[in-house]
Coordinates of C-alpha atoms in Angstrom, one line a residue:
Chain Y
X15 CA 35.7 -38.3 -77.7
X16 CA 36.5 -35.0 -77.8
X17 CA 35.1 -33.7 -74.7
X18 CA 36.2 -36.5 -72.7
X19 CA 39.7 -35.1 -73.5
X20 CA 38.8 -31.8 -72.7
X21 CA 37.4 -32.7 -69.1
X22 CA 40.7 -34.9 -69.0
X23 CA 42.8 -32.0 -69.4
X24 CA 40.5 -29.9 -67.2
X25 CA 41.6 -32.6 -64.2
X26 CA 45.3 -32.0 -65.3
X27 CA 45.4 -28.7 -64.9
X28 CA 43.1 -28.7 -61.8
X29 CA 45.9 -31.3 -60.2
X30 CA 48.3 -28.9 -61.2
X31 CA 46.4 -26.0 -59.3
X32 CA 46.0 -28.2 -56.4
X33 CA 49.9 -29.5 -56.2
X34 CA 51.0 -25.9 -56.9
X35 CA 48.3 -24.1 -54.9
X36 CA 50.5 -21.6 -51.6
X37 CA 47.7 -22.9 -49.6
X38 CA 48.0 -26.2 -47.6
X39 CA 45.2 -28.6 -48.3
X40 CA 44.3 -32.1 -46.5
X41 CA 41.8 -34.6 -46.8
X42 CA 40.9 -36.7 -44.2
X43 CA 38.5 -39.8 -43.6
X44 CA 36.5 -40.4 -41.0
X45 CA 39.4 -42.0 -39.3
X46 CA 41.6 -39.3 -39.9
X47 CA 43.4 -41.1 -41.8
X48 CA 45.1 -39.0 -44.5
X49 CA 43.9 -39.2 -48.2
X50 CA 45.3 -35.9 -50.1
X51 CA 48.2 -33.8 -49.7
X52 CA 48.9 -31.5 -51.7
X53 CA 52.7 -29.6 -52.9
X54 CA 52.2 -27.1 -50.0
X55 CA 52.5 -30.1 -47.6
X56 CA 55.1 -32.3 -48.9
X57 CA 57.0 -29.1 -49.7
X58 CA 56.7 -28.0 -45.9
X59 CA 56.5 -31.1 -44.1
X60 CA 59.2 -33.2 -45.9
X61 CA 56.8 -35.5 -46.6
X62 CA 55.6 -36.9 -49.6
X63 CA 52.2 -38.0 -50.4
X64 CA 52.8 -41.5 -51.5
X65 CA 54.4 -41.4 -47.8
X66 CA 51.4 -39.5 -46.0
X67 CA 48.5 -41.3 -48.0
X68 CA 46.7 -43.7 -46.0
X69 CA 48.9 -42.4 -42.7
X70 CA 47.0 -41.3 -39.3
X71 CA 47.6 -37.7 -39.2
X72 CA 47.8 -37.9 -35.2
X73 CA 51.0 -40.8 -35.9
X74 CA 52.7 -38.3 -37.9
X75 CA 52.1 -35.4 -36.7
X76 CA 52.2 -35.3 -32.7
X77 CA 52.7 -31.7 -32.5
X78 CA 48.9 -31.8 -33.2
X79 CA 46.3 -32.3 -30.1
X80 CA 43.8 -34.9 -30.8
X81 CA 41.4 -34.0 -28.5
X82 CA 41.7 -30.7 -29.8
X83 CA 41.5 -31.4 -33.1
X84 CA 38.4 -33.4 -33.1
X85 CA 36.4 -30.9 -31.1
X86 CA 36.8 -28.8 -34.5
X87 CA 36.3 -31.5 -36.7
X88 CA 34.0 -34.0 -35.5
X89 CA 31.0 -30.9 -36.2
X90 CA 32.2 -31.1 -39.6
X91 CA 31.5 -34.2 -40.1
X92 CA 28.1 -34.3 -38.4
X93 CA 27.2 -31.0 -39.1
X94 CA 28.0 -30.5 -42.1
X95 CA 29.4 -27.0 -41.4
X96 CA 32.5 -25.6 -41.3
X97 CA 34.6 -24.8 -38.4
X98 CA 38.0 -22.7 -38.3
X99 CA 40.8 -21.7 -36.2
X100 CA 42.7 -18.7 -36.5
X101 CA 46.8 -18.2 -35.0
X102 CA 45.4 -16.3 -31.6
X103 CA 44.2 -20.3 -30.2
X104 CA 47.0 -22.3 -31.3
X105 CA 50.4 -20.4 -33.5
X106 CA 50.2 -23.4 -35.6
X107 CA 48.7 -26.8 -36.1
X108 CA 51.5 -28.5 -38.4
X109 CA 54.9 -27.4 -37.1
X110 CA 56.4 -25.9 -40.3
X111 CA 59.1 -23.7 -40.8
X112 CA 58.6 -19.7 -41.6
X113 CA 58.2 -19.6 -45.5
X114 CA 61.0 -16.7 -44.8
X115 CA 63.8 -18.7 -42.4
X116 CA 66.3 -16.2 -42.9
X117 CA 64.8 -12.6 -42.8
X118 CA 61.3 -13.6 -40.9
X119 CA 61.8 -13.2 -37.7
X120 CA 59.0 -15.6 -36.3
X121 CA 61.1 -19.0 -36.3
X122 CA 57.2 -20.9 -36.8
X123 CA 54.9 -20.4 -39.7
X124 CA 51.9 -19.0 -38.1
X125 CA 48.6 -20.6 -39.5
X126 CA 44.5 -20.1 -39.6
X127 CA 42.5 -22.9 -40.9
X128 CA 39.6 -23.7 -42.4
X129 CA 38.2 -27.3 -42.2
X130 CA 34.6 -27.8 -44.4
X131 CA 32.6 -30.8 -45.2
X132 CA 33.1 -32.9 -48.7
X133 CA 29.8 -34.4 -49.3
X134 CA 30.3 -37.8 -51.0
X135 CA 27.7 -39.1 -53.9
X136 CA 25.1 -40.3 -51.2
X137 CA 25.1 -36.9 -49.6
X138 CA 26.7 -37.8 -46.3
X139 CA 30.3 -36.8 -45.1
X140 CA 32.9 -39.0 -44.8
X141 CA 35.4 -37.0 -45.4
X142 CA 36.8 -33.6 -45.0
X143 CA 39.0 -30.8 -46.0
X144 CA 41.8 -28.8 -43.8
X145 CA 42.8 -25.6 -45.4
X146 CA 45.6 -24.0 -44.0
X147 CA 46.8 -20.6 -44.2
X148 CA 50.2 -18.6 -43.7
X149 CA 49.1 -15.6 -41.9
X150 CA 52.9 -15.2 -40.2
X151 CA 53.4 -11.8 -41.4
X152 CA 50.0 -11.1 -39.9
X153 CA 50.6 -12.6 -36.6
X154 CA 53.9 -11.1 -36.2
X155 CA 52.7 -7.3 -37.3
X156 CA 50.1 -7.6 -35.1
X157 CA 52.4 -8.8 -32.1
X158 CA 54.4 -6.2 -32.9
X159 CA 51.5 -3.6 -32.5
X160 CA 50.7 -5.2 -29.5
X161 CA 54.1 -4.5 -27.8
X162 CA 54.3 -0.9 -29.1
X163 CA 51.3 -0.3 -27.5
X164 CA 52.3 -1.4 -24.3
X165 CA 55.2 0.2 -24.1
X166 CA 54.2 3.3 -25.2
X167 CA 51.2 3.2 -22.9
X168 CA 54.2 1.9 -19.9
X169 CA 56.1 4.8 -21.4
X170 CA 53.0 7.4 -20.8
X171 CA 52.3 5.9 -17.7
X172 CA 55.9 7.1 -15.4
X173 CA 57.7 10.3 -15.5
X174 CA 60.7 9.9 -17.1
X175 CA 63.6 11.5 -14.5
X176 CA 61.5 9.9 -10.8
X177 CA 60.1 7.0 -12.6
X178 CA 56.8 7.7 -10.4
X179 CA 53.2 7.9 -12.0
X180 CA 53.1 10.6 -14.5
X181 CA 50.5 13.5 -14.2
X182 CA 48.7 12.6 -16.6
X183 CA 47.7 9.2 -15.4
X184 CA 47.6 10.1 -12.4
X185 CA 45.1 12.9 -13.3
X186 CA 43.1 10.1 -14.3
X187 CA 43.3 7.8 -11.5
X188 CA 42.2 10.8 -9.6
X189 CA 39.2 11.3 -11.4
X190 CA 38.2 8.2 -11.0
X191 CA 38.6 8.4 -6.9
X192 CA 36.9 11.3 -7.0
X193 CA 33.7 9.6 -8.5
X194 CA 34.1 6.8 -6.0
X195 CA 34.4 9.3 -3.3
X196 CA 31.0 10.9 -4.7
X197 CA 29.3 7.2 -4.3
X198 CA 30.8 6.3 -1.0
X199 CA 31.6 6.8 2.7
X200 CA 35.2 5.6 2.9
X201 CA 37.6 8.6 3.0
X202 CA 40.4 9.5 0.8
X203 CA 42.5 12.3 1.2
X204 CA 45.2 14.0 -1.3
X205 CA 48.5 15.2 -0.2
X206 CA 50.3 17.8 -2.3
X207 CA 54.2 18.5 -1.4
X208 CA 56.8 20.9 -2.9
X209 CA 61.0 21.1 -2.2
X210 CA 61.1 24.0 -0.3
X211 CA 63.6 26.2 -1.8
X212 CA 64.3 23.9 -5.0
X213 CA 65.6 26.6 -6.8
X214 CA 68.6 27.4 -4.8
X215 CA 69.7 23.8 -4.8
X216 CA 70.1 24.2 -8.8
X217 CA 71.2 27.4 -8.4
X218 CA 74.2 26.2 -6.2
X219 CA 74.6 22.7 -7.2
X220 CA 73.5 22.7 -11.0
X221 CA 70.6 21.3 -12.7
X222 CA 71.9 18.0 -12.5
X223 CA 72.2 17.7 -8.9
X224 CA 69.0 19.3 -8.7
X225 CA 67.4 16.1 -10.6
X226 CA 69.3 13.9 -8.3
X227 CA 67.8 15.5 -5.4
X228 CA 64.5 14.6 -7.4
X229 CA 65.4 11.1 -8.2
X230 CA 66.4 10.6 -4.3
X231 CA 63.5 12.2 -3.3
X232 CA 61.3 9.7 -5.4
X233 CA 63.2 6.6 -4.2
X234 CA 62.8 7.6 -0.9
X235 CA 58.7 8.0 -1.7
X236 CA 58.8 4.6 -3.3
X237 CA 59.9 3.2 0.1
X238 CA 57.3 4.9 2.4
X239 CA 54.0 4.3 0.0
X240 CA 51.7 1.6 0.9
X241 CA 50.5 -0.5 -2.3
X242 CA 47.0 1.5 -2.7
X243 CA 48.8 5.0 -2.5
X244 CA 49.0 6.7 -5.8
X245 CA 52.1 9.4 -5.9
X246 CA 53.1 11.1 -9.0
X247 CA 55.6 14.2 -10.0
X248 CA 53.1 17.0 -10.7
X249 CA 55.5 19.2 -12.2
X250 CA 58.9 20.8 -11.2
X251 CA 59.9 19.9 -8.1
X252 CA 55.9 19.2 -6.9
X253 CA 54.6 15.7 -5.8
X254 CA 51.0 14.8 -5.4
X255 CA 49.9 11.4 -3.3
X256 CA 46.1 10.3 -3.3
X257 CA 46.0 8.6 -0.5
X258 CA 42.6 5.9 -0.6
X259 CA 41.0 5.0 2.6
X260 CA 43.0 7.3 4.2
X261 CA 41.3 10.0 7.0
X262 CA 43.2 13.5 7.6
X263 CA 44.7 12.0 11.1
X264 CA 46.4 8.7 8.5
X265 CA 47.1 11.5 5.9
X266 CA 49.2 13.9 8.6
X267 CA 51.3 10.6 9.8
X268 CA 51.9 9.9 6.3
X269 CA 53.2 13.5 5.8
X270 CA 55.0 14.1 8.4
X271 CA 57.0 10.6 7.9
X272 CA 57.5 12.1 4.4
X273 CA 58.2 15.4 5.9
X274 CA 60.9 14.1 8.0
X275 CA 62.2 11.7 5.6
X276 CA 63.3 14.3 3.2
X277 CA 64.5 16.4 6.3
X278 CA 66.9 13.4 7.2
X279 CA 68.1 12.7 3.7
X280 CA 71.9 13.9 2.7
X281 CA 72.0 13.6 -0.9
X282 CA 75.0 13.0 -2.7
X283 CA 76.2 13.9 -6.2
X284 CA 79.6 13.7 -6.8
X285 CA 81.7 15.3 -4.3
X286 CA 78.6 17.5 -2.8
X287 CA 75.9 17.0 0.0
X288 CA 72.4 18.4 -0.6
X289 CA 69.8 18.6 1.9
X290 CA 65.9 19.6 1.3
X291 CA 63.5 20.1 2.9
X292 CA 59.6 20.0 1.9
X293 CA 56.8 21.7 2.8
X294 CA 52.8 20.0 2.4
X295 CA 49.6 20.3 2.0
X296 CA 47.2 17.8 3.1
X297 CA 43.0 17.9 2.0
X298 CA 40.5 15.1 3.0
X299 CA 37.5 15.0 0.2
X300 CA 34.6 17.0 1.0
X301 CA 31.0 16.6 -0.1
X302 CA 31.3 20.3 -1.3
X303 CA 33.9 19.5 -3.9
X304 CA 32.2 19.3 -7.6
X305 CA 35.6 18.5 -9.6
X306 CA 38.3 16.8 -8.9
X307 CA 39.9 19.9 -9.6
X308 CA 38.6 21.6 -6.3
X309 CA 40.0 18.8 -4.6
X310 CA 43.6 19.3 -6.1
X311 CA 42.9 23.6 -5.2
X312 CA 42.0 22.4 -1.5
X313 CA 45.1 20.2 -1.2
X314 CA 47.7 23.2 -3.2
X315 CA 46.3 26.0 -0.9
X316 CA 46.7 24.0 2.3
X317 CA 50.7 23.6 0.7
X318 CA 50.5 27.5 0.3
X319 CA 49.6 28.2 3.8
X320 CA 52.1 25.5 5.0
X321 CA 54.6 27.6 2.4
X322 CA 54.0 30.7 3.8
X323 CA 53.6 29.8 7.7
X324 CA 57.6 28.8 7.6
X325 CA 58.1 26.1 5.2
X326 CA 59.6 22.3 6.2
X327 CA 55.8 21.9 7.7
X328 CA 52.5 19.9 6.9
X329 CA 49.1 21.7 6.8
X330 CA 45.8 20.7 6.7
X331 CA 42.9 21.8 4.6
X332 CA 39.9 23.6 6.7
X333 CA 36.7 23.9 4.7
X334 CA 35.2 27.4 5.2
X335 CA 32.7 26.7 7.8
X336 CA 28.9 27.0 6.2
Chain F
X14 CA 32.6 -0.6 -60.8
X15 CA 30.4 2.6 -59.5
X16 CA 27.7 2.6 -56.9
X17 CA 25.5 4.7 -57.2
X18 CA 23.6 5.0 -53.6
X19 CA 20.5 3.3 -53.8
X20 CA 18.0 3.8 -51.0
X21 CA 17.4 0.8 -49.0
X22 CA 14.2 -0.1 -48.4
X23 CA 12.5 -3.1 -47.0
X24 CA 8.5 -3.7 -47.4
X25 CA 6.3 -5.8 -45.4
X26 CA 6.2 -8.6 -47.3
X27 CA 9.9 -8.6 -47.3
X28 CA 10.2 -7.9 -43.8
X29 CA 8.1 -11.4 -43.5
X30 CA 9.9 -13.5 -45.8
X31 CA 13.2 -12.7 -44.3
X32 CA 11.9 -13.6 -40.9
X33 CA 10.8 -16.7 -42.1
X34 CA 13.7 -17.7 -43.8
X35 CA 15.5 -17.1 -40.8
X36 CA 13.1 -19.0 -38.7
X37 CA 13.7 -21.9 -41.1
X38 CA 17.1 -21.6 -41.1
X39 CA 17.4 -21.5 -37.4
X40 CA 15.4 -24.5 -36.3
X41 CA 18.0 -26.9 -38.9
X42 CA 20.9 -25.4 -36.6
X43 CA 19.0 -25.9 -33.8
X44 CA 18.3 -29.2 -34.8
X45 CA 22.2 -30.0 -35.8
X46 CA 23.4 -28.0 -32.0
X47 CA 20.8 -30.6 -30.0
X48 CA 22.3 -33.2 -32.1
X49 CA 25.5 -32.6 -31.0
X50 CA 25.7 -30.6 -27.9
X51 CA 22.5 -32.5 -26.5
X52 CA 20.9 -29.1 -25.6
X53 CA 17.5 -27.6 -26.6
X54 CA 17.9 -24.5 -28.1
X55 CA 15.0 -22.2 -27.6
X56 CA 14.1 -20.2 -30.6
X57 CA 12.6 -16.7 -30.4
X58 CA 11.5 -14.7 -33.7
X59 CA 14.2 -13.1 -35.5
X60 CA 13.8 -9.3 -35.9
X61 CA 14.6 -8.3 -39.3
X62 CA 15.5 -4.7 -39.2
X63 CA 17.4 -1.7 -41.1
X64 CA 19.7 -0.3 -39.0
X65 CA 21.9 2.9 -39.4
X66 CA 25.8 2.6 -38.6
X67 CA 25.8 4.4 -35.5
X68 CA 23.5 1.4 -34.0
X69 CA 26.6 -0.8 -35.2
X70 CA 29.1 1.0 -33.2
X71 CA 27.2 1.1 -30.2
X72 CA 26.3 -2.5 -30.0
X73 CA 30.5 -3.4 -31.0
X74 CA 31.9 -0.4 -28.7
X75 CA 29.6 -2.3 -25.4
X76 CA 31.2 -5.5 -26.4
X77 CA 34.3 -3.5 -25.9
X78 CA 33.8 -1.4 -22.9
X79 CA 31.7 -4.1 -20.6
X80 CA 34.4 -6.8 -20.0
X81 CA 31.3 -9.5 -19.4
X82 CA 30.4 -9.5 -23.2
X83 CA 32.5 -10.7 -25.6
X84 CA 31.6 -10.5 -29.8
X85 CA 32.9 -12.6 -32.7
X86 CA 32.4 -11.6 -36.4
X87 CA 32.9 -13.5 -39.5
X88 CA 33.0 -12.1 -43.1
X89 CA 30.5 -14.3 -45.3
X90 CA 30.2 -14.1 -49.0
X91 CA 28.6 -15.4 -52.5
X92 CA 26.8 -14.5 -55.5
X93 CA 27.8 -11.2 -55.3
X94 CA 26.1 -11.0 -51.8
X95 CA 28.6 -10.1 -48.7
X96 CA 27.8 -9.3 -45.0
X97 CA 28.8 -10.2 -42.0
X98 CA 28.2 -12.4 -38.9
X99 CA 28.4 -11.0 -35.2
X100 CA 28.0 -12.9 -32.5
X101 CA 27.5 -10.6 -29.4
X102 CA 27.6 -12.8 -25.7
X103 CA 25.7 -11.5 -23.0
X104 CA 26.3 -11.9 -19.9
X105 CA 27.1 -15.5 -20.9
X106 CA 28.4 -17.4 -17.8
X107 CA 31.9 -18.8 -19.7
X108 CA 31.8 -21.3 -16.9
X109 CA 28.4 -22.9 -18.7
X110 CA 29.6 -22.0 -22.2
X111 CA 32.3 -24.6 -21.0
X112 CA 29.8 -27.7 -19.1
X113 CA 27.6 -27.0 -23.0
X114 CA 30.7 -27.4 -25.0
X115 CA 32.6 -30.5 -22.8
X116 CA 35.7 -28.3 -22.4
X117 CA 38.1 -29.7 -20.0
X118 CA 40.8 -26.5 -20.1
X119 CA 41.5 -24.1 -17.6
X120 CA 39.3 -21.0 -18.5
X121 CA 41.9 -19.0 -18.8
X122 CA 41.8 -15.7 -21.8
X123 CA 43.1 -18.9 -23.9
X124 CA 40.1 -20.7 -22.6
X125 CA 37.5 -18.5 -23.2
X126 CA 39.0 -18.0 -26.6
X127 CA 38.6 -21.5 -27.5
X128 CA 35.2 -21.3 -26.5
X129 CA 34.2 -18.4 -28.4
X130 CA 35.8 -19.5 -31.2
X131 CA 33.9 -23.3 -31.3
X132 CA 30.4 -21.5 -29.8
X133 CA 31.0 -19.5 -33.1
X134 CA 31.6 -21.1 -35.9
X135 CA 28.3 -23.5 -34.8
X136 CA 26.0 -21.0 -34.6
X137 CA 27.2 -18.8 -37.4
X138 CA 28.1 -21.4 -39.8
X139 CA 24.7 -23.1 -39.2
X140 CA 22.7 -20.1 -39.6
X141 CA 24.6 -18.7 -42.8
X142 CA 24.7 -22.2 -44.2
X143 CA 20.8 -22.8 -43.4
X144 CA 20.1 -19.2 -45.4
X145 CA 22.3 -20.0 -48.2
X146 CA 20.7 -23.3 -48.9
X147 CA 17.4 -21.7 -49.1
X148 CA 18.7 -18.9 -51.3
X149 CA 20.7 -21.3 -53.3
X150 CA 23.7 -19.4 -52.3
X151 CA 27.0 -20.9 -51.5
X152 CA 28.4 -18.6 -49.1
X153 CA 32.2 -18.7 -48.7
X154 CA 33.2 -17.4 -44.8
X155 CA 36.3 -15.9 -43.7
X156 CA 38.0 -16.3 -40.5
X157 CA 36.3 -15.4 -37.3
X158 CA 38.0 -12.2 -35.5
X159 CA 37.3 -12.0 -31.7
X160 CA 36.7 -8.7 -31.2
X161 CA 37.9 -6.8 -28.4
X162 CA 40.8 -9.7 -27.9
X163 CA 43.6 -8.4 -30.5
X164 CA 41.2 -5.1 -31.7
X165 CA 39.9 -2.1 -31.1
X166 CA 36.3 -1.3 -32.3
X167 CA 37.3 1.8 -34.1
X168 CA 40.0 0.6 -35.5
X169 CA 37.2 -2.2 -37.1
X170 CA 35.1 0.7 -37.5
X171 CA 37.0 3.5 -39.1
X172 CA 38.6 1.7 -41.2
X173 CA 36.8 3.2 -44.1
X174 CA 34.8 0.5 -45.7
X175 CA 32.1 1.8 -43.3
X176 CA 30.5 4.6 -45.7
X177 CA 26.7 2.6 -45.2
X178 CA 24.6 4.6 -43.5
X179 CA 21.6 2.3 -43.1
X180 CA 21.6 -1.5 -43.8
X181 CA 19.7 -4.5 -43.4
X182 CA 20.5 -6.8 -40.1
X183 CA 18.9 -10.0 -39.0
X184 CA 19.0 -9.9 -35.3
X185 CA 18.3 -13.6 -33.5
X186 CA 18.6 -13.8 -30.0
X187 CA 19.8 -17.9 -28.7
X188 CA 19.6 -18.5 -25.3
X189 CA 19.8 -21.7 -24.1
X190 CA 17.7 -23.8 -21.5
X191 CA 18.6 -24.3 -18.2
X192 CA 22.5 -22.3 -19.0
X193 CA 22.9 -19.2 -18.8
X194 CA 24.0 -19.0 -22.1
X195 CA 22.3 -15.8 -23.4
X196 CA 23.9 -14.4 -26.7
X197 CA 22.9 -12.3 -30.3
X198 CA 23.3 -13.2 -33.3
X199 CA 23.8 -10.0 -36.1
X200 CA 23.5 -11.2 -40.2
X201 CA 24.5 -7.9 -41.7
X202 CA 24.8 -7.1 -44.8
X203 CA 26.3 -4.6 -46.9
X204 CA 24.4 -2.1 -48.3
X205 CA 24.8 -2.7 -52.0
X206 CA 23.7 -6.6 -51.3
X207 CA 20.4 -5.6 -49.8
X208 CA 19.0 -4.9 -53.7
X209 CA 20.1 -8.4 -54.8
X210 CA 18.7 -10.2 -51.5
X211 CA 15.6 -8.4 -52.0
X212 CA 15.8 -9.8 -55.7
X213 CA 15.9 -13.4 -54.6
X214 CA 13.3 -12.9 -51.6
X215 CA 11.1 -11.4 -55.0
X216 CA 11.6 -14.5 -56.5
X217 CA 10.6 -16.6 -53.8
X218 CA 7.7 -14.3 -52.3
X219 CA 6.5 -15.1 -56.5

């Protein structure tokens, strides 16, 4: 007598749990056919579950893919195992509102779910169990990561004034050519330029025009690349292009139409006219080269020479002959 | 609750009985994945092995570096006895993995996704299930996390729960005939949990 109550009032409570439970939970039949649903539910759906009970969950809810569904389920049934999703395949599987609709700022509730087996008396499954999980806050943090991490890595990837491939990336993409270059027969060849003079211009014109001058320069770069070239602002008012499966005779026709491109430019910043002019260095890679940094020293002292010979000019690397 | 470190050991006998528990365990999901999947499963021995961290982060930080292998790791628990699941694909032709599990998608990142996910929760809830039952363990399992997709592997890695040095894994290696499905399966479990599996393998070695 006694401990019939008690297991009476154990159910009570445990349909309290269940009804009050922040967890979504569903049982299906082998039809799919609804047969519990608990507070979470009606509470986010609207839906009650005198209203739900005995209903086709694919009638009511359409948002749900059948096909889709099943695939997850049917190995419940025959399996007896249980399967899950998580938010990264589908946001949601019941459309419900965030649990936060005026400060969340995901307009969905984001859910994982579980869905396991209920063995009946004989043993076999006939029905089973979707568990389903808020994990909006999750999702949205980790979306948020997501985006801060491209931006910043978009952010580390240009040069702030030109907008061109920063050094340090492009550091990078040049190691990485060099190692190709070790490996194969194509040729590549790296092009270092400089303003001839740059320090007159902000000397005369200000620091501001100066970075104009910069910014022009870049644009007009931006215009005379081909997709695969890879240009960058080394530093100051030095450019670097790694030019891939480019010979010295391709490198000097792309130098010199950079060469003359600057020449030709008239620069405007407010009332004034700049010119520039730019002076370059040009080095193919050679077998002798053990870093990419001997590479970059090939290509700066052909610039030197083409510096010191008269400036507005493009030299070529000569490799000490052995 | 302190731990003190306890050396994990494993002895021969040990070593035997896990690998046939395994073994046992593995032909009832083999059985249950050629029920469904109509697909014969060849089953290789399972090496039973301690393994220091250092292994771990290797095996993860390849699943992360080669883009043609993808991992998926569940958390498992019961009875006081926690580990984890990684699934490790190799080389696994996603364009099979698709034909095996009668996906119609595009196999798009979405796509391959899906696939990881439903390969994954077969063969890892079989397997853990088919060791539970002989342990008379009810393991409760946490969502799968597709590594690589929406992580890093040091950010899995450092994140501080990793002070093992050397724990036991169960390392079963699925391919499948005539696909070149070709993937590993990692049970690890967590240093303190080895003592108390080795206390139920006791029992049964008894």
């Amino acid at each position: 007598m006694t401990d019939s109550n008690i297991e009476f009032g154990d159910i009570h409570w445990l349909m309290d749990i269940l009804q009050n439970i922040d967890v979504g939970l569903v049982v299906l039949d082998r039809q799919y056919n609804i047969q519990l649903w608990n507070g979470f539910m009606e509470s986010h759906s609207g839906l009650s579950p005198q209203k739900a009970k005995g209903e086709n969950l694919f009638d009511l809810f359409s948002e749900i893919p059948k096909d889709w569904f099943m695939k997850k389920a049917e190995p419940v049934y025959q399996l007896k195992t249980r399967t899950f999703t998580i938010w990264e395949q589908r946001p949601y599987l019941f459309r419900f509102k965030n649990y936060r609709p005026i400060t969340g700022r995901a307009s969905v509730m984001y859910q994982n779910t579980s869905i396991i087996p209920l063995e009946s008396i004989n043993r076999s499954v006939d029905h089973i169990c979707v568990i389903i999980y808020d994990v909006t806050d999750i999702a949205v943090s980790r979306e948020d990561v997501m985006s801060a991490n491209q931006t910043l890595s978009e952010f580390n990837r240009t040069d702030q004034l030109t907008e061109l491939t920063s050094r340090g990336y492009w550091l990078k993409e040049l190691d990485r050519e060099f190692l190709r270059c070790q490996r194969s027969v194509l040729p590549s060849t790296l092009v270092m330029f400089d303003l001839d003079d740059f320090r007159s211009i902000n000397g005369h014109h200000g620091h501001q025009a100066g970075d104009q001058v910069l910014r022009s320069v870049s644009e007009g770069l931006r215009q005379t690349l081909r997709q695969t070239d890879q240009i960058c602002r080394y530093g100051g008012e030095v450019f670097a292009a790694l030019l891939v499966d480019t010979d010295e005779d391709e490198a000097v026709i792309f130098a010199e139409r950079v060469r003359k491109m600057i020449e030709r430019m008239e620069i405007k910043y407010g009332q004034q006219s700049i010119r520039a002019t730019a002076s370059l260095g040009i080095a193919r890679y050679q077998k002798s080269f053990t870093t990419a940094q001997d590479w970059l020293q090939a290509a700066d002292k052909a610039l030197y020479h083409a510096k010191e010979s008269g400036r507005n000019k493009t030299t070529v690397f000569q490799p000490k002959a052995h | 609750m302190t731990v003190t470190s306890t050396e994990v050991s494993l002895n021969e006998d040990q070593r035997d009985c896990y690998q046939e528990l395994t073994n046992v365990a593995m032909g009832q999901a083999a059985d249950r994945l050629a029920r469904l999947l109509d697909v014969y499963v060849v089953l290789p021995i399972p090496k039973v092995n301690l393994i220091e961290s250092s292994d771990l982060h290797m095996a993860i930080q390849d699943a992360e570096t080669d883009s043609a292998m993808s991992a998926v790791c569940q958390g498992f628990i019961g009875s006081g006895i926690a580990g984890e699941a990684l699934l490790l694909f190799n080389d696994t032709s996603f364009s099979d993995l698709a034909a095996l599990m009668n996906y119609g998608g595009e196999l798009d990142r979405y796509g391959e996704l899906e696939l990881l996910m439903d390969v994954s929760s077969l063969l890892i809830g079989a397997c853990i299930q088919g060791i539970g039952e002989q342990l008379e363990i009810h393991f409760n399992q946490g969502h799968p996390v597709v590594l690589g997709q929406h992580c890093k592997v040091d950010d899995i890695l450092k994140s501080g729960n990793h002070q093992w040095t050397k724990t036991l894994a169960i390392e079963i290696h699925y391919t499948i005939e005539h696909v070149n499905i070709d993937c590993d399966l990692l049970l690890l479990f967590t240093e303190d949990s080895v003592g108390k599996l080795n206390n139920k393998i006791n029992y049964l070695l008894d």
